[in-house]
Coordinates of C-alpha atoms in Angstrom, one line a residue:
M6 CA -3.6 17.4 15.3
R7 CA -0.3 17.0 17.3
I8 CA 1.8 13.9 16.8
A9 CA 1.1 12.7 20.4
H10 CA -2.7 13.0 19.7
L11 CA -2.4 10.7 16.7
F12 CA -1.7 7.8 19.0
D13 CA -4.9 8.5 21.1
H14 CA -7.0 7.3 18.1
A15 CA -8.4 3.8 18.6
H16 CA -7.1 2.5 15.2
A17 CA -3.8 4.3 15.1
L18 CA -1.8 1.3 16.1
P19 CA -1.9 -2.0 14.2
T20 CA -3.7 -5.1 15.5
I21 CA -0.8 -7.6 15.6
P22 CA -0.3 -11.1 17.1
K23 CA 1.2 -11.4 20.5
V24 CA 4.4 -12.9 19.2
V25 CA 5.0 -9.9 17.0
H26 CA 4.6 -7.6 20.0
Q27 CA 7.1 -9.8 21.9
L28 CA 9.6 -9.6 19.0
I29 CA 9.2 -5.8 18.8
Q30 CA 10.1 -5.6 22.5
S31 CA 13.2 -7.7 21.8
F32 CA 14.7 -4.9 19.7
N33 CA 15.7 -3.2 22.9
H34 CA 17.0 -6.2 24.8
E35 CA 20.5 -7.5 24.3
E36 CA 19.8 -10.8 26.0
V37 CA 17.1 -12.6 24.1
S38 CA 16.2 -16.3 24.6
I39 CA 16.2 -17.8 21.1
D40 CA 14.5 -20.9 22.5
E41 CA 11.7 -18.8 23.9
I42 CA 11.3 -16.9 20.7
A43 CA 11.2 -20.1 18.7
S44 CA 8.5 -21.6 20.9
Q45 CA 6.4 -18.4 20.7
I46 CA 6.6 -18.4 16.9
T47 CA 5.9 -22.1 16.7
A48 CA 2.8 -21.6 18.9
D49 CA 1.3 -19.4 16.2
P50 CA 0.6 -21.8 13.2
V51 CA -0.2 -19.0 10.7
I52 CA 3.0 -17.0 11.4
S53 CA 5.2 -20.1 11.6
A54 CA 3.8 -21.4 8.3
K55 CA 4.5 -18.1 6.6
L56 CA 8.0 -17.9 8.1
L57 CA 8.9 -21.3 6.7
R58 CA 7.5 -20.4 3.3
L59 CA 9.6 -17.2 3.3
A60 CA 12.7 -19.0 4.6
N61 CA 12.5 -21.4 1.6
S62 CA 12.1 -18.7 -1.0
A63 CA 14.7 -18.0 -3.6
Y64 CA 15.7 -14.8 -1.7
F65 CA 17.8 -16.8 0.9
H66 CA 19.3 -19.4 -1.4
V67 CA 19.2 -22.0 1.3
T68 CA 20.8 -25.3 0.4
H69 CA 18.5 -27.5 2.6
K70 CA 14.8 -27.3 3.1
V71 CA 13.9 -25.2 6.1
S72 CA 11.3 -27.4 7.9
T73 CA 11.1 -25.9 11.4
V74 CA 11.3 -22.6 13.1
D75 CA 14.5 -23.7 14.8
D76 CA 15.9 -24.4 11.3
A77 CA 14.9 -20.9 10.2
L78 CA 16.6 -19.3 13.2
R79 CA 19.8 -21.4 12.6
M80 CA 20.0 -20.8 8.9
L81 CA 18.7 -17.2 8.6
G82 CA 19.7 -15.8 12.0
F83 CA 17.6 -14.3 14.7
V84 CA 17.6 -10.8 13.3
M85 CA 16.3 -11.7 9.8
V86 CA 13.7 -14.1 11.3
R87 CA 12.5 -11.2 13.5
N88 CA 12.4 -8.9 10.5
L89 CA 10.2 -11.4 8.6
V90 CA 7.8 -12.0 11.4
V91 CA 7.5 -8.4 12.5
G92 CA 7.1 -7.3 8.8
S93 CA 4.5 -9.8 8.2
G94 CA 2.6 -8.8 11.3
L95 CA 2.7 -5.1 10.5
A96 CA 1.6 -5.7 6.9
G97 CA -1.5 -7.5 8.1
G98 CA -2.1 -5.4 11.1
F99 CA -3.3 -2.1 9.6
K100 CA -6.8 -1.7 8.3
A101 CA -7.4 -0.4 4.8
T102 CA -8.4 3.2 4.4
P103 CA -10.4 4.6 1.4
S104 CA -7.5 6.6 -0.1
L105 CA -4.6 4.3 0.5
N106 CA -3.7 1.3 -1.6
L107 CA -2.2 -1.0 1.1
N108 CA -0.9 -3.5 -1.4
Q109 CA 1.0 -0.9 -3.3
F110 CA 2.2 0.7 0.0
W111 CA 3.6 -2.6 1.4
S112 CA 5.0 -3.6 -2.0
Y113 CA 6.9 -0.3 -2.1
C114 CA 8.2 -0.8 1.5
L115 CA 9.3 -4.3 0.8
G116 CA 11.1 -3.2 -2.4
T117 CA 12.8 -0.5 -0.3
A118 CA 13.9 -3.1 2.3
V119 CA 15.5 -5.5 -0.1
T120 CA 17.2 -2.7 -2.1
A121 CA 18.4 -1.2 1.2
R122 CA 19.9 -4.5 2.2
W123 CA 21.7 -4.8 -1.2
L124 CA 23.0 -1.2 -1.0
G125 CA 23.9 -1.7 2.7
R126 CA 26.3 -4.5 1.6
L127 CA 27.7 -2.2 -1.1
A128 CA 28.3 0.6 1.4
G129 CA 29.7 -1.7 4.1
E130 CA 26.8 -1.1 6.5
N131 CA 24.7 -3.4 8.7
T132 CA 22.5 -5.1 6.1
D133 CA 19.9 -6.3 8.6
L134 CA 19.5 -2.8 10.0
C135 CA 19.1 -1.4 6.5
F136 CA 16.4 -4.0 5.8
T137 CA 14.5 -3.2 9.1
V138 CA 14.5 0.6 8.5
G139 CA 13.6 0.1 4.8
L140 CA 10.6 -2.0 5.7
T141 CA 9.3 0.4 8.4
H142 CA 10.5 3.8 7.2
A143 CA 7.0 4.9 6.0
I144 CA 4.8 3.3 8.7
G145 CA 4.0 6.7 10.0
E146 CA 1.7 7.1 6.9
L147 CA -0.5 4.3 8.2
V148 CA -0.8 5.9 11.7
M149 CA -1.7 9.2 10.1
H150 CA -4.3 7.6 7.8
A151 CA -5.9 5.8 10.7
A152 CA -6.0 8.8 13.0
M153 CA -7.1 11.5 10.6
P154 CA -8.6 9.8 7.5
E155 CA -10.4 12.9 6.2
Q156 CA -7.3 15.1 6.1
M157 CA -5.2 12.3 4.6
L158 CA -7.9 11.7 1.9
F159 CA -7.5 15.2 0.8
M160 CA -3.7 14.9 0.9
D161 CA -3.8 11.7 -1.1
R162 CA -5.8 13.3 -3.9
T163 CA -3.0 15.9 -4.2
C164 CA 0.1 13.7 -3.7
S165 CA 0.5 9.9 -3.6
P166 CA 1.7 8.5 -0.2
I167 CA 4.9 7.3 -1.8
D168 CA 5.6 10.5 -3.7
P169 CA 9.0 12.0 -2.9
R170 CA 7.3 15.4 -2.3
R171 CA 5.0 13.9 0.4
A172 CA 7.1 14.7 3.5
E173 CA 7.3 18.4 2.5
M174 CA 3.6 18.7 1.8
E175 CA 2.7 17.0 5.1
T176 CA 5.0 19.4 6.9
Q177 CA 3.4 22.4 5.3
S178 CA -0.1 21.1 6.3
F179 CA 0.5 19.5 9.7
G180 CA 3.9 20.8 11.0
Y181 CA 5.3 17.2 10.8
H182 CA 5.6 14.4 8.3
Y183 CA 5.2 10.6 8.1
A184 CA 8.8 10.0 9.2
D185 CA 8.4 12.1 12.3
V186 CA 5.3 10.0 13.2
G187 CA 7.1 6.7 12.3
A188 CA 10.0 7.7 14.6
E189 CA 7.6 8.4 17.4
L190 CA 6.0 5.0 16.9
A191 CA 9.4 3.4 17.0
R192 CA 10.2 5.3 20.2
R193 CA 7.0 4.2 21.8
W194 CA 7.7 0.6 20.8
H195 CA 11.2 0.9 22.3
F196 CA 13.1 0.4 19.1
P197 CA 16.9 1.1 19.4
D198 CA 17.8 4.8 18.8
E199 CA 19.7 3.9 15.6
I200 CA 16.5 2.6 14.0
T201 CA 14.3 5.5 15.4
E202 CA 16.7 8.2 14.1
A203 CA 17.2 6.6 10.8
I204 CA 13.4 6.4 10.2
R205 CA 13.2 10.1 11.2
H206 CA 15.8 11.2 8.6
V207 CA 14.9 9.1 5.6
P208 CA 13.1 11.9 3.7
S209 CA 16.1 14.3 4.1
P210 CA 19.1 12.2 5.0
L211 CA 21.6 15.0 4.1
E212 CA 20.2 17.0 7.1
D213 CA 21.1 14.2 9.5
E214 CA 24.0 15.7 11.6
S215 CA 24.7 12.3 13.2
G216 CA 26.6 11.3 10.1
G217 CA 24.8 7.9 9.9
K218 CA 24.5 6.3 6.5
V219 CA 21.4 4.1 7.0
A220 CA 18.9 6.9 6.4
A221 CA 20.7 7.8 3.2
I222 CA 20.8 4.2 2.1
V223 CA 17.0 3.8 2.7
H224 CA 16.3 7.1 0.9
L225 CA 18.2 5.8 -2.1
A226 CA 16.4 2.4 -1.9
A227 CA 13.0 4.1 -1.6
W228 CA 13.8 6.0 -4.8
R229 CA 14.5 2.7 -6.5
A230 CA 11.3 1.1 -5.2
R231 CA 9.3 4.1 -6.3
V232 CA 10.8 3.9 -9.8
S233 CA 9.4 0.3 -9.9
E234 CA 6.0 1.2 -8.6
Y235 CA 5.6 4.1 -11.0
R236 CA 7.1 2.1 -13.9
L237 CA 9.4 5.0 -14.8
G238 CA 11.2 4.9 -18.1
S239 CA 15.0 5.2 -18.4
E240 CA 14.9 9.0 -19.0
E241 CA 12.7 9.6 -16.0
L242 CA 14.8 7.3 -13.9
V243 CA 18.0 9.1 -14.7
A244 CA 16.4 12.5 -14.2
S245 CA 15.0 11.7 -10.8
Y246 CA 18.1 10.0 -9.4
P247 CA 19.1 11.5 -6.0
G248 CA 22.8 11.8 -6.9
D249 CA 23.7 14.0 -3.9
V250 CA 22.6 11.2 -1.6
G251 CA 24.6 8.6 -3.6
Q252 CA 27.6 10.9 -3.3
R253 CA 27.2 11.1 0.4
L254 CA 27.3 7.3 0.6
G255 CA 30.3 7.1 -1.8
I256 CA 28.2 5.0 -4.2
A257 CA 28.9 5.8 -7.8
P258 CA 25.8 6.1 -10.0
T259 CA 26.6 2.9 -11.8
W260 CA 24.7 0.4 -9.6
L261 CA 21.7 0.3 -11.9
P262 CA 22.2 -0.5 -15.6
E263 CA 20.3 2.6 -16.7
L264 CA 22.6 4.8 -14.6
A265 CA 25.7 2.9 -15.7
A266 CA 24.9 3.7 -19.3
E267 CA 24.9 7.4 -18.5
H268 CA 28.2 7.2 -16.7
A269 CA 30.2 4.8 -19.0
H270 CA 33.5 6.4 -17.9
L271 CA 33.0 5.0 -14.4
K272 CA 33.8 1.4 -13.7
P273 CA 30.8 -0.2 -11.9
K274 CA 31.7 -1.7 -8.5
A275 CA 28.5 -3.8 -8.6
V276 CA 25.3 -3.7 -10.5
M277 CA 22.0 -4.4 -8.8
P278 CA 19.9 -7.1 -10.3
P279 CA 16.3 -6.4 -11.4
L280 CA 14.1 -5.7 -8.3
E281 CA 11.8 -8.6 -9.1
E282 CA 14.8 -10.9 -9.0
L283 CA 16.1 -9.3 -5.8
L284 CA 12.8 -9.8 -4.1
G285 CA 13.1 -13.6 -4.7
G286 CA 9.7 -14.6 -3.4
L287 CA 9.6 -12.3 -0.4
Q288 CA 6.3 -10.9 -1.7
D289 CA 4.7 -13.7 0.3
L290 CA 5.4 -11.6 3.3
L291 CA 2.5 -9.3 2.3
H292 CA -0.1 -12.1 2.0

């Protein structure tokens, strides 16, 4: 099945609230009415309640209670509020399929997003952009599962949807992989080119000739999230580390304690806290 034909399937796209559609459209508009966005979010009691719960989580370290959508926009910024609302809408918008554990999938994506934001700060990149790409980088998997469930069931039995070999195996079977599909979805939703192209190159960031760092950051973050989901031990963690990607970013392999122990001769610039601590309550985004 060609990529374009995937989107002809009735369930290929998520069922998401109107306000999430409107926020997705805002990615490609420089002039956005914050007041209008606030009123749209407020009009959806489920989304606004979840936003306030997330805004008051430990992740954001707010000094005052966030009581309204206006408070959230003022204290977290429009881009992060949009990330939270869109992420929440997408997490609840795709239907479960027999071979895909949606809870694990979105837990992995959220772990990738918060790690990418942390690494983005370390690499001097746009942290909100890193978070957005991290959260959405694997969404093509959901489109593929919805459009061709039988083929994906067979694929899932061979290789987990979050396995690092997945893109190569999908390319061998279909001629494209989940990141190609995710980039096409982002294009159809009018995401900015920098998001679309970053999503496309996450599986193989060293092949990205544009020289952008976001795909490499998310690739590294996805590795860290995968380590957590698979509960890899220290030896497996060290052995699987994509050092060539870290080198491309100029990030020394000392940002995790397990890696720092293997490179004691290098002085750590910063060490990432445990992923559970870094998530800081953002898991509510998935429920």
